[in-house]
Coordinates of C-alpha atoms and ligand atoms in Angstrom, one line a residue:
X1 CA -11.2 26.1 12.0
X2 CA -10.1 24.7 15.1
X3 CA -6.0 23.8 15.6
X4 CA -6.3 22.2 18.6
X5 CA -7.6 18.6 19.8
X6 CA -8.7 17.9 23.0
X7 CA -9.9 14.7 25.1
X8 CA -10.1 13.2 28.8
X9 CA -8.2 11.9 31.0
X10 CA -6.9 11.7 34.4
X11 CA -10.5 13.3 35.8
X12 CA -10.2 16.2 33.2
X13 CA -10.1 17.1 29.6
X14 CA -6.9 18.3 28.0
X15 CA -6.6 20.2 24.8
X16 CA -3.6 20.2 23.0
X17 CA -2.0 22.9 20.0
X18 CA 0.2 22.1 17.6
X19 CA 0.4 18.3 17.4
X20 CA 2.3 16.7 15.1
X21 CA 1.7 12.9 13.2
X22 CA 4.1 10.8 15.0
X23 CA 2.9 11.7 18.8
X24 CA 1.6 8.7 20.0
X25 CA -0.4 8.7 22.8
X26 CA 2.2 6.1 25.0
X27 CA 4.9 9.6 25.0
X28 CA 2.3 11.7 26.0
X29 CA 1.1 9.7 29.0
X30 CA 4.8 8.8 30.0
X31 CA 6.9 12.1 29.0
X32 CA 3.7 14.6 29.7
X33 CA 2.0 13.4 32.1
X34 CA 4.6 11.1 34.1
X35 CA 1.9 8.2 34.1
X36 CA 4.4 5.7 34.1
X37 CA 2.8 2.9 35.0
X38 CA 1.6 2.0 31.0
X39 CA 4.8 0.5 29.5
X40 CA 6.8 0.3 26.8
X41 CA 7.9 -2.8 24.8
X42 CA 7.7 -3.4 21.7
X43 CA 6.4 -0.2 20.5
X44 CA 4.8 -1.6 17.4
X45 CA 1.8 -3.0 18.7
X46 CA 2.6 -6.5 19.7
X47 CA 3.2 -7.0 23.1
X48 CA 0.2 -5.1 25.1
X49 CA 2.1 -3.6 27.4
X50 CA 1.1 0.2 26.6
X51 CA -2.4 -1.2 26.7
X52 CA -4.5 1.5 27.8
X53 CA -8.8 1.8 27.5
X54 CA -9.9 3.8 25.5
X55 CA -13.7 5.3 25.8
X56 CA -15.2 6.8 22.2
X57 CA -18.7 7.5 20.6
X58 CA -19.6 4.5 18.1
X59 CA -22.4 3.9 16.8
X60 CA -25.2 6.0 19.2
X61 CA -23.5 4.5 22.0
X62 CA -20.3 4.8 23.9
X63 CA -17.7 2.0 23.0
X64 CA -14.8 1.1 25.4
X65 CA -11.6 -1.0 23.9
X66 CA -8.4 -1.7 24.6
X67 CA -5.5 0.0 22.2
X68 CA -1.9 -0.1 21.7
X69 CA -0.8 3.9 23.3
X70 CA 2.5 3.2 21.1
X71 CA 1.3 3.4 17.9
X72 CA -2.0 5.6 19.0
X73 CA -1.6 9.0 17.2
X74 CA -2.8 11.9 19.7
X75 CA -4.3 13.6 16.7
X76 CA -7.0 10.2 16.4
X77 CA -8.3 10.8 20.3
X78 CA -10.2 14.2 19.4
X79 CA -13.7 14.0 21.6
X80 CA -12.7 10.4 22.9
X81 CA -11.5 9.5 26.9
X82 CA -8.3 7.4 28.2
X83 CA -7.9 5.5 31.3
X84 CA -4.6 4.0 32.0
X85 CA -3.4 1.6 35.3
X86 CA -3.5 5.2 37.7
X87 CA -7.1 5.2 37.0
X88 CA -8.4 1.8 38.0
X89 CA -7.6 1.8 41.5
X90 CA -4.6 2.5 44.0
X91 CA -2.8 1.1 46.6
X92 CA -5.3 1.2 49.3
X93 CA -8.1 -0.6 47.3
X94 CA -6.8 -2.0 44.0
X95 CA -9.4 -2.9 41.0
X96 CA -11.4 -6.1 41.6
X97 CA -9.0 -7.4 38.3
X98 CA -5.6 -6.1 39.8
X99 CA -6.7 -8.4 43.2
X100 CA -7.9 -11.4 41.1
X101 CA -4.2 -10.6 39.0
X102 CA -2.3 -10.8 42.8
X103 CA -4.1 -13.6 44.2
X104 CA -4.1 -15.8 41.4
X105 CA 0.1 -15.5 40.7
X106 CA -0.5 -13.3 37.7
X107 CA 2.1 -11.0 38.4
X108 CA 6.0 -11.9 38.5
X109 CA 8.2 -8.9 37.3
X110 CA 4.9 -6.6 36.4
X111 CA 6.3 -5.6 33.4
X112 CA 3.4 -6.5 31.5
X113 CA 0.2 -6.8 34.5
X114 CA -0.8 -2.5 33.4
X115 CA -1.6 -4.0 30.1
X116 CA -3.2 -6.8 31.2
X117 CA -5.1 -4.9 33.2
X118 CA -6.3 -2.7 30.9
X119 CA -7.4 -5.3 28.4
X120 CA -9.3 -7.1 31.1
X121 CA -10.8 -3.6 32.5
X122 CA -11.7 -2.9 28.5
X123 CA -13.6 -6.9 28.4
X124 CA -15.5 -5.8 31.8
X125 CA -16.6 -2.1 30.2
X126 CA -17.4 -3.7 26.8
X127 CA -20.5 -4.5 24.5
X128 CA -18.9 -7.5 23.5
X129 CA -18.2 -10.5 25.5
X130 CA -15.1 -12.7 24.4
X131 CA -13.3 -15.5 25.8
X132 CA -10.9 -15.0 28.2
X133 CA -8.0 -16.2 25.6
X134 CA -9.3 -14.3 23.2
X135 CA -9.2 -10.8 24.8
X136 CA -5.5 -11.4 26.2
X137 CA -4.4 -12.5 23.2
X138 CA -2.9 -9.2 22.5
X139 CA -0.5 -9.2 25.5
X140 CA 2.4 -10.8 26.3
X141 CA 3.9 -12.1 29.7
X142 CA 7.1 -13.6 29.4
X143 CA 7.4 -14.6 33.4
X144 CA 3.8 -16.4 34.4
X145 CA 1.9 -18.0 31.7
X146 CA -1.2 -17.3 31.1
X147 CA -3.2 -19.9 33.4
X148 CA -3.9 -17.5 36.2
X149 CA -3.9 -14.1 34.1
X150 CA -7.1 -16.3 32.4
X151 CA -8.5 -17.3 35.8
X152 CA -8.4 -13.7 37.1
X153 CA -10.4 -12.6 34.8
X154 CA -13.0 -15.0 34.0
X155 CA -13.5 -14.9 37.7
X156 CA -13.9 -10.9 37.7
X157 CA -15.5 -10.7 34.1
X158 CA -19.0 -9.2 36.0
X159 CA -17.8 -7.3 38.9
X160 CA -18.6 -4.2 39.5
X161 CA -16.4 -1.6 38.9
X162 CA -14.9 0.5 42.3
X163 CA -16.8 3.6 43.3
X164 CA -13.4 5.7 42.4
X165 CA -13.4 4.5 39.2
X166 CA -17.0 4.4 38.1
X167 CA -17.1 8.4 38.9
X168 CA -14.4 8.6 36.8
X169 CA -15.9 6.9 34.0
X170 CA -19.4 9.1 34.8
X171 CA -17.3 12.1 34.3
X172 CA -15.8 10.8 31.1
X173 CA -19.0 9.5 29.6
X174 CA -20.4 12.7 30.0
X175 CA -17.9 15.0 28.7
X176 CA -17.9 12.6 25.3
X177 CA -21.6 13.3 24.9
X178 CA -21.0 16.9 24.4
X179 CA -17.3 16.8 23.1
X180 CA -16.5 18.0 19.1
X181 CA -14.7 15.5 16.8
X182 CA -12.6 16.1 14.7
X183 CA -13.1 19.2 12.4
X184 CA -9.6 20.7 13.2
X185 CA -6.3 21.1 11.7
X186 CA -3.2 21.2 13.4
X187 CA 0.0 22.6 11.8
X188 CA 3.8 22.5 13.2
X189 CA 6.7 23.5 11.1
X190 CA 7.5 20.3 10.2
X191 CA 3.5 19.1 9.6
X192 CA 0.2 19.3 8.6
X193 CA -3.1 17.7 10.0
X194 CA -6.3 17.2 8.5
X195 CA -8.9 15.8 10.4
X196 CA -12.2 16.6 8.1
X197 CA -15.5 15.5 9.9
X198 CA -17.3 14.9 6.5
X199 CA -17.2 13.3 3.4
X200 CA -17.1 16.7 1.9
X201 CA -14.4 18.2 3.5
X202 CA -12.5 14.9 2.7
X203 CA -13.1 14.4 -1.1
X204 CA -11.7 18.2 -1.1
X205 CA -8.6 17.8 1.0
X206 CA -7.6 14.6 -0.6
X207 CA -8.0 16.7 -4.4
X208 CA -6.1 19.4 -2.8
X209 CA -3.3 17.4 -0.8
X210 CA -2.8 14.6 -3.2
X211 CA 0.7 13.8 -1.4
X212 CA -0.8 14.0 1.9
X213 CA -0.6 10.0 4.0
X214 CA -4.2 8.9 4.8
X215 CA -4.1 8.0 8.2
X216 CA -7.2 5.3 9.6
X217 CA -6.5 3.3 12.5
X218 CA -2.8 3.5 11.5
X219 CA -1.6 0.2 12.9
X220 CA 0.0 0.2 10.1
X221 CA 0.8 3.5 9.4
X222 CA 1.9 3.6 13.2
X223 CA 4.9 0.9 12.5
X224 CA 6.6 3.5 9.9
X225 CA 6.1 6.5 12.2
X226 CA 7.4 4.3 15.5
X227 CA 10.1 1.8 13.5
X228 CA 10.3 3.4 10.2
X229 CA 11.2 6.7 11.8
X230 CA 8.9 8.4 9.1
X231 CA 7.9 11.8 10.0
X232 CA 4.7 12.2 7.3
X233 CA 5.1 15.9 6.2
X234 CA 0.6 16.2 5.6
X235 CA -1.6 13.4 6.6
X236 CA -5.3 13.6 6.5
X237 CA -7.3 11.4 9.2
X238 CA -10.2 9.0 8.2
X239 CA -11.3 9.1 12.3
X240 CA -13.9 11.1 12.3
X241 CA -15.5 11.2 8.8
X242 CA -18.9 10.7 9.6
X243 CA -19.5 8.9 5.9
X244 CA -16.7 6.5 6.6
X245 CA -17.9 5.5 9.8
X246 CA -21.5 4.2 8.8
X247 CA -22.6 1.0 9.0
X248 CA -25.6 -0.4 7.0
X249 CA -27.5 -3.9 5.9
X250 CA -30.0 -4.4 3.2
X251 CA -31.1 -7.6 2.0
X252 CA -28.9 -7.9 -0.6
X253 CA -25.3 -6.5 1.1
X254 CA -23.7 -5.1 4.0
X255 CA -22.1 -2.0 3.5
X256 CA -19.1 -0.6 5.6
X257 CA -17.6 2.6 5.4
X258 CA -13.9 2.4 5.3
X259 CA -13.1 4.0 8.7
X260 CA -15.4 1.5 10.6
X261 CA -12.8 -0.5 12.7
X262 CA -12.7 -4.1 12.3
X263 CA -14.1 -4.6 16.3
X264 CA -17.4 -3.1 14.3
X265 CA -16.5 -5.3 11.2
X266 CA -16.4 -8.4 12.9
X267 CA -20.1 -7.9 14.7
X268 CA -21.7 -7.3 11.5
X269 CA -19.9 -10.2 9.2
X270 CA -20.1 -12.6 11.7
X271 CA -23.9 -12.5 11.9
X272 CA -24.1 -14.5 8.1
X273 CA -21.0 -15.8 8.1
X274 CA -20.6 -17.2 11.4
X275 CA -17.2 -19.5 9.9
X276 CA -15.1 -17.0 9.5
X277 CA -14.9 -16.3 13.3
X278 CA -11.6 -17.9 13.7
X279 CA -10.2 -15.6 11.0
X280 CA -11.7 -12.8 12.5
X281 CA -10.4 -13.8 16.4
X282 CA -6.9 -14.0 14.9
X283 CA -6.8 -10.9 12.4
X284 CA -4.0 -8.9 15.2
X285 CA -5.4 -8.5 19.0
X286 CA -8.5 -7.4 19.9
X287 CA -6.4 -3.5 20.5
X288 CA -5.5 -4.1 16.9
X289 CA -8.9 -4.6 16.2
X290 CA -10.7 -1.9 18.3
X291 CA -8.1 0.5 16.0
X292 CA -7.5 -1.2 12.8
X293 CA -9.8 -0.5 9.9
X294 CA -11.2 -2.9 6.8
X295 CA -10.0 0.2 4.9
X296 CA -6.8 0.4 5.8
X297 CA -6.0 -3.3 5.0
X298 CA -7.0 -2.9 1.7
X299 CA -5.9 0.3 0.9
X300 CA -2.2 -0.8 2.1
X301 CA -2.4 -3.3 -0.8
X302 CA -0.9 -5.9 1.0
X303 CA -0.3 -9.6 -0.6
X304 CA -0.8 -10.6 3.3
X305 CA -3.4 -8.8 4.7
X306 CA -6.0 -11.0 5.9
X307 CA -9.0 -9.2 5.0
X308 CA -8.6 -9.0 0.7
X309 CA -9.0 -12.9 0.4
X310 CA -12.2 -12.9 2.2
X311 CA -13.6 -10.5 1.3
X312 CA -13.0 -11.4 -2.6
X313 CA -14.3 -14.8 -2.0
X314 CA -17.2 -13.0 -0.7
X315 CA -17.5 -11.7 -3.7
X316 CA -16.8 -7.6 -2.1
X317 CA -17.2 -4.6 -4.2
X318 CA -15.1 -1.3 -3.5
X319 CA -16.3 2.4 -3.9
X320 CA -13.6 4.6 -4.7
X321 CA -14.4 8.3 -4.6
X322 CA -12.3 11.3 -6.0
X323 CA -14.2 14.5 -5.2
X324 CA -18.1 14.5 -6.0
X325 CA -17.1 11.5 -8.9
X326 CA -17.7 7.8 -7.7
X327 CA -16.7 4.2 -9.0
X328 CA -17.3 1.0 -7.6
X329 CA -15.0 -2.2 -8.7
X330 CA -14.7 -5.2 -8.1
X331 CA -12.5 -5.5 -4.8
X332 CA -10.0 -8.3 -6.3
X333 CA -9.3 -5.7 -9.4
X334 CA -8.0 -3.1 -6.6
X335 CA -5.1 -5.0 -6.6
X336 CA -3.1 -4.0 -9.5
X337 CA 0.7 -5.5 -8.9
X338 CA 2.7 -5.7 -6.0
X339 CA 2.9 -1.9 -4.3
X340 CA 0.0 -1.0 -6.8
X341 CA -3.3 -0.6 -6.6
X342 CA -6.4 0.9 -8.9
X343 CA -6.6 4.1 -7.0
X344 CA -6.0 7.7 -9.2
X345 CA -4.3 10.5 -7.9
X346 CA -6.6 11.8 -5.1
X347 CA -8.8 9.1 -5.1
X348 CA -9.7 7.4 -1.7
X349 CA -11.6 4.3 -0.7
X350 CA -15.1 5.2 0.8
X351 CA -16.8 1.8 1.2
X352 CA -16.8 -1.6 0.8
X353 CA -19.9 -3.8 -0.2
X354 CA -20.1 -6.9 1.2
X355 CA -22.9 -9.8 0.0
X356 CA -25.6 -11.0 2.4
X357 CA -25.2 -15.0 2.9
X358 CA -27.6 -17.0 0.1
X359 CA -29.9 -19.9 1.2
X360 CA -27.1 -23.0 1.0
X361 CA -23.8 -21.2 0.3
X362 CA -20.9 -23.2 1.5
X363 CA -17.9 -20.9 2.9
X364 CA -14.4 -21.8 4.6
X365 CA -11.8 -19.4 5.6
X366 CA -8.7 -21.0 6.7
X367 CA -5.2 -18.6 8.3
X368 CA -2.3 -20.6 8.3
X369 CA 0.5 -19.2 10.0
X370 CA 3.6 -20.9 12.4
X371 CA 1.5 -19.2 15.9
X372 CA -2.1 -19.2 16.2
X373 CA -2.6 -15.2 17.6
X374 CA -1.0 -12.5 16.3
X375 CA 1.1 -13.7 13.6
X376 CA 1.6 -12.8 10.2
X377 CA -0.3 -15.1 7.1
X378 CA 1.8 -17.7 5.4
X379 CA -1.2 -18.5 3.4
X380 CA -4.8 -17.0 3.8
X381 CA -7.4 -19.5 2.1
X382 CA -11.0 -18.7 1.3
X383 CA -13.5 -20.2 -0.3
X384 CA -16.9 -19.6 -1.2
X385 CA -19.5 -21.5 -3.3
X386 CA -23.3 -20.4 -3.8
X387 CA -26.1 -19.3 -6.8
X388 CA -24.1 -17.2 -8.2
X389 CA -20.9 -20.0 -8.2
X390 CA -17.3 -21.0 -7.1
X391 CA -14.9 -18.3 -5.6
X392 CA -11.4 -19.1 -4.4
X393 CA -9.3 -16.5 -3.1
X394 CA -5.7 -16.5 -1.7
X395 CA -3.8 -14.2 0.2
X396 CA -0.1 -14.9 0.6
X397 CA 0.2 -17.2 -2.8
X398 CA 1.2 -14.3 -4.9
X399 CA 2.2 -10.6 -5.5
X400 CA -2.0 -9.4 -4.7
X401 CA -4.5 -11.2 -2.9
X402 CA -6.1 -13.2 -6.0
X403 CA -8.8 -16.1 -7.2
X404 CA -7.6 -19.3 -8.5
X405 CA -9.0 -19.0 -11.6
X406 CA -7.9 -22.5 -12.9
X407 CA -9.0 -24.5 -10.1
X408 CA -12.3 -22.6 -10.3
X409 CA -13.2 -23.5 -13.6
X410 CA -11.3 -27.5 -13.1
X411 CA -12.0 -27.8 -9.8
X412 CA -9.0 -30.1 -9.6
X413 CA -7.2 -28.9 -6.7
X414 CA -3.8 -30.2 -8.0
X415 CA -4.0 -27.2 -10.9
X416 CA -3.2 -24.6 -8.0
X417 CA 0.1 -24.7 -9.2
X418 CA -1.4 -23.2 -12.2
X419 CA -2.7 -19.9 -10.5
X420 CA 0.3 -19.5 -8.1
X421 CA 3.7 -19.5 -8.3
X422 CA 4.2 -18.5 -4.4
X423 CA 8.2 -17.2 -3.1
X424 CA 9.7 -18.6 0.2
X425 CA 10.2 -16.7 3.0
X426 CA 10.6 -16.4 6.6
X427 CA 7.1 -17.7 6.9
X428 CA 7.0 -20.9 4.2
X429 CA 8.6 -22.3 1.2
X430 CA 7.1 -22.2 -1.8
X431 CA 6.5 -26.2 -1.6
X432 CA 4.4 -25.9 1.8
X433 CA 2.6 -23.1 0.0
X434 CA 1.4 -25.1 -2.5
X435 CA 0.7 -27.8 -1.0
X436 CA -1.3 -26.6 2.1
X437 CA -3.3 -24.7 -0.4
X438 CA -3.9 -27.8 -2.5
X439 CA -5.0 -29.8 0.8
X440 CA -7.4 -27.0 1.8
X441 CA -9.1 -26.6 -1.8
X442 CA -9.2 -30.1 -1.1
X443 CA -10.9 -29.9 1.8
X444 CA -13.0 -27.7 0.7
X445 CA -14.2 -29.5 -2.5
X446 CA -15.0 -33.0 0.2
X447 CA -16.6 -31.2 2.7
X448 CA -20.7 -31.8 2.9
X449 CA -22.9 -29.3 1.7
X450 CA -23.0 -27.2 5.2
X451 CA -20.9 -29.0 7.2
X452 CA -18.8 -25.9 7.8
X453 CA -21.7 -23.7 9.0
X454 CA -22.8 -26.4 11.4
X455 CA -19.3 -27.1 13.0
X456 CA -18.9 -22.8 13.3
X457 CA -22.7 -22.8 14.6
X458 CA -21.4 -25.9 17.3
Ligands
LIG501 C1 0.3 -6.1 16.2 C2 -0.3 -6.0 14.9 C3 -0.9 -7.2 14.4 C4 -1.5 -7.2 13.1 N1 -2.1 -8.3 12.7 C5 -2.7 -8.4 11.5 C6 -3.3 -9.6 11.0 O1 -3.4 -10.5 11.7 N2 -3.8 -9.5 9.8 C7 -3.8 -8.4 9.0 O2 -4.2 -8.5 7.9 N3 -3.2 -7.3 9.4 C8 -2.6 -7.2 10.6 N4 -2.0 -6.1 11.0 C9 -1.9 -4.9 10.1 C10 -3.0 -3.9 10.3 O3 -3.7 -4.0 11.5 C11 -4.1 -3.9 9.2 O4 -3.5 -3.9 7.9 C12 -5.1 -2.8 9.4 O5 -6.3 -3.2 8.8 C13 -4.7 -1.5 8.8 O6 -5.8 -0.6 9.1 P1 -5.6 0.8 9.7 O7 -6.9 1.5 9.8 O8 -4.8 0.7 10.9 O9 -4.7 1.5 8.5 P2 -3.6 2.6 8.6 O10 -2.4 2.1 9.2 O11 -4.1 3.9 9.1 O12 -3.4 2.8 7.0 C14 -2.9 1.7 6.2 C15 -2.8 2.1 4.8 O13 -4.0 2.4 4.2 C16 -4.1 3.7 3.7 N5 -5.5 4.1 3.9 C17 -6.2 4.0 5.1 N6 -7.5 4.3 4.9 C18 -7.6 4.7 3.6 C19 -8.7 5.1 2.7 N7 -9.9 5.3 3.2 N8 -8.4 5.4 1.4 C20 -7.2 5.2 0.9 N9 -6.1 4.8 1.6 C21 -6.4 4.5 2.9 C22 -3.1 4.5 4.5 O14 -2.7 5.6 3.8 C23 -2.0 3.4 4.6 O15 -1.3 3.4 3.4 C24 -1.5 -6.0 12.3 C25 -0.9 -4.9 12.8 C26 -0.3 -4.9 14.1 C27 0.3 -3.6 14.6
LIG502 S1 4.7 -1.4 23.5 FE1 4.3 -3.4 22.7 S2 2.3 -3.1 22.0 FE2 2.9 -1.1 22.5
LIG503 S1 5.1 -10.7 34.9 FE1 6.9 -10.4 33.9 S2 6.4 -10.1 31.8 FE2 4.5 -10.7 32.8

């Protein structure tokens, strides 16, 4: 069994013993290897300012994103390549970007242009093209605005990439076609990591390390290393589960294993349900995204996350798996009470099913929160209505994402206060709770028949 991990950067690969859980890959680059140009913030995944690209095998090809370094385990880069703001160019030619960033007044105090950088670098190197706003949504400039950070980049979007760079890239690509992943362990004297590379190996480590912390993209799991101060004893790592990465479609459902990151999510869901594109745009950053799983948002069991509601609506089935045996529930009955969910004692979740659209179903999906990207849910509404009937989901409303079971059978949007008896918080009193979700199921119940597909389709 291998103990070490190794991966690229800087022009060469670097293998590391002995890592531990909470070594995120922003101390490595800034302690180790004096790259101080990536910064630190926030250090829980908000600001972009440790934005580095990240280069990784995904799906047959090779995928580059942008992540947050600061909450980016070391122990999740096995077989994948970094580039951080010393790659892209230098003083005597900078990146066609880091010129656009100069010229058009992007830059005051530069705290934040290496994270800028690397998001906009990531959108050039990418499969997937987003707007402008959209990829820099996940970094923060408190000294320009954002008018000529956009400009720069939608002007540079197609450029080539420097001859300096590009070899670097060459080099990188090829040592991830013939790097290992995952398949190790690495043990300190404080901790233990699992990284299995099958489903196999994983069913047996979970039955034999019950207590062990699943780790997936951990932006979650991140915040409680980086803020919480935890320091997990045994984790075992989803990343590179072969089983939990796959991806497939049938006419009846998608299927998603639960270490496919929401970046790969989003590509596939999107392609039926084309409305829920705002609530996948604003579900974190795209670094959250290219990091954060579906998995891990439901396995968290969180009354907030912004996947549960649609998912339910959708009408999503869960397979839980605990060694060879395998159950599949309902995905709203995963949610047992607040901090409690229907998973046994070395359990985990392997998939989640996902229905195919049906001729004429009507769906809205609808994130309410005080700021449009990156913010927490007040209230997550979505709604789904087809064959097979009405489905109204909430996140935010109670102790588990849940259906409004009332108003589904009434369909009298003033019985919502018959489902939910929501709290107030930091994010909303318990009034605007009910009634934004009153006006929404309204909404919903006077929109035309497709009328929500068309205006997502314009
Ligand atoms: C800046 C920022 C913005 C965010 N914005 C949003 C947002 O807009 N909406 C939103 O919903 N969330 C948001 N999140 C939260 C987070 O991104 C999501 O909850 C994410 O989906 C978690 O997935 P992960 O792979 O990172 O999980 P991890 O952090 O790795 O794990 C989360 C939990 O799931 C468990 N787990 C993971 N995989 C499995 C499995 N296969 N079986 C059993 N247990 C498992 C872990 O043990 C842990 O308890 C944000 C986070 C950050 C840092
Ligand atoms: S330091 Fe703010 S996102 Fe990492
Ligand atoms: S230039 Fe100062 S934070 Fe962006």
């Amino acid at each position: 069994m291998r103990t070490s991990i190794e991966f690229f950067y800087a022009g060469h690969s670097h293998k590391l013993e002995g890592v531990k859980p909470t070594d995120m890959l922003l101390s490595w680059l800034r302690d180790n290897q004096q790259a101080r140009g990536t910064k630190e913030g926030c250090n829980e995944g908000d600001c972009g300012a440790c934005s580095v690209v990240l280069a990784r095998q995904m799906g047959g090809k090779i995928d580059y994103q942008p992540v947050n370094a600061c909450i980016f385990p070391l122990a999740n880069l096995d077989g994948a390549a970094i580039f951080s703001v010393e790659d892209y160019g230098n003083r005597a030619e900078l990146h066609p970007i880091q010129k656009a960033v100069v010229d058009e007044h992007g830059s005051q105090c530069g705290f934040c242009t290496p994270g800028f950088i690397a998001s906009m670098v990531a959108g050039q190197l990418g499969q997937v093209e987003h707007s402008a706003e959209v990829q820099i949504a996940g970094n923060l400039c408190r000294c320009t605005g954002y008018g000529g950070l956009i400009r720069a980049f939608e002007g540079q979007r197609n450029t080539a990439q420097p001859a300096a760079f590009q070899a670097k890239l060459d080099a990188a690509n090829a040592w991830i076609s013939t790097a290992e992943r995952g398949g190790f362990e690495c043990h300190s004297e404080a901790s233990s990591i699992y990284a299995p590379a099958d489903l196999a190996a994983m069913a047996a480590l979970r039955l034999a390390h019950p207590d062990a912390l699943i780790i997936a993209g951990a932006t979650d799991v991140g915040l409680w290393m980086t803020k919480g101060l935890k320091q997990p004893a045994k984790v075992i790592l989803t990343t590179y589960v072969a089983e939990l990465h796959a991806v497939s479609q049938d006419t009846a459902e998608f299927t998603f294993g639960a270490a496919v990151p929401y970046s790969q999510v989003g590509g596939v869901l999107l392609q039926d349900y084309p409305e829920a594109r705002a609530w996948f745009e604003r579900l974190g950053s795209v670094q959250v995204r290219a990091s954060g799983t579906m998995g891990g948002n439901i396995a968290n069991g969180s009354p907030i996350g912004d996947g549960p509601p649609l998912l339910i609506a959708l009408g999503a089935r869960l397979r839980l798996r605990k060694s060879d045996a395998v159950r599949e529930i309902a995905l709203e009955d995963y949610f047992v009470a607040y901090g409690k969910q229907d998973l046994a004692e070395g359990e985990f979740v392997e998939a989640i099913m996902i229905p195919r659209r049906q001729p004429g179903q009507r769906l809205m999906v609808e994130k309410v929160s005080r700021r449009i990207d990156q913010d927490i849910t007040a209230v997550l509404a979505a709604f789904s209505e087809s064959d097979d009937g009405l489905r109204l989901a909430f996140g935010g409303m109670a102790a588990t994402p849940k259906l409004a079971t009332t108003v589904m059978t009434s369909r009298n949007p003033s019985d919502i206060g018959q489902d939910f008896q929501p709290l107030t918080d930091l994010r909303a009193s318990k009034e605007y709770r009910l009634r934004v979700a009153e006006n929404l199921l309204r909404q919903f119940f006077e929109q035309e028949p497709g009328a929500a597909a068309q205006e997502a389709a314009e």
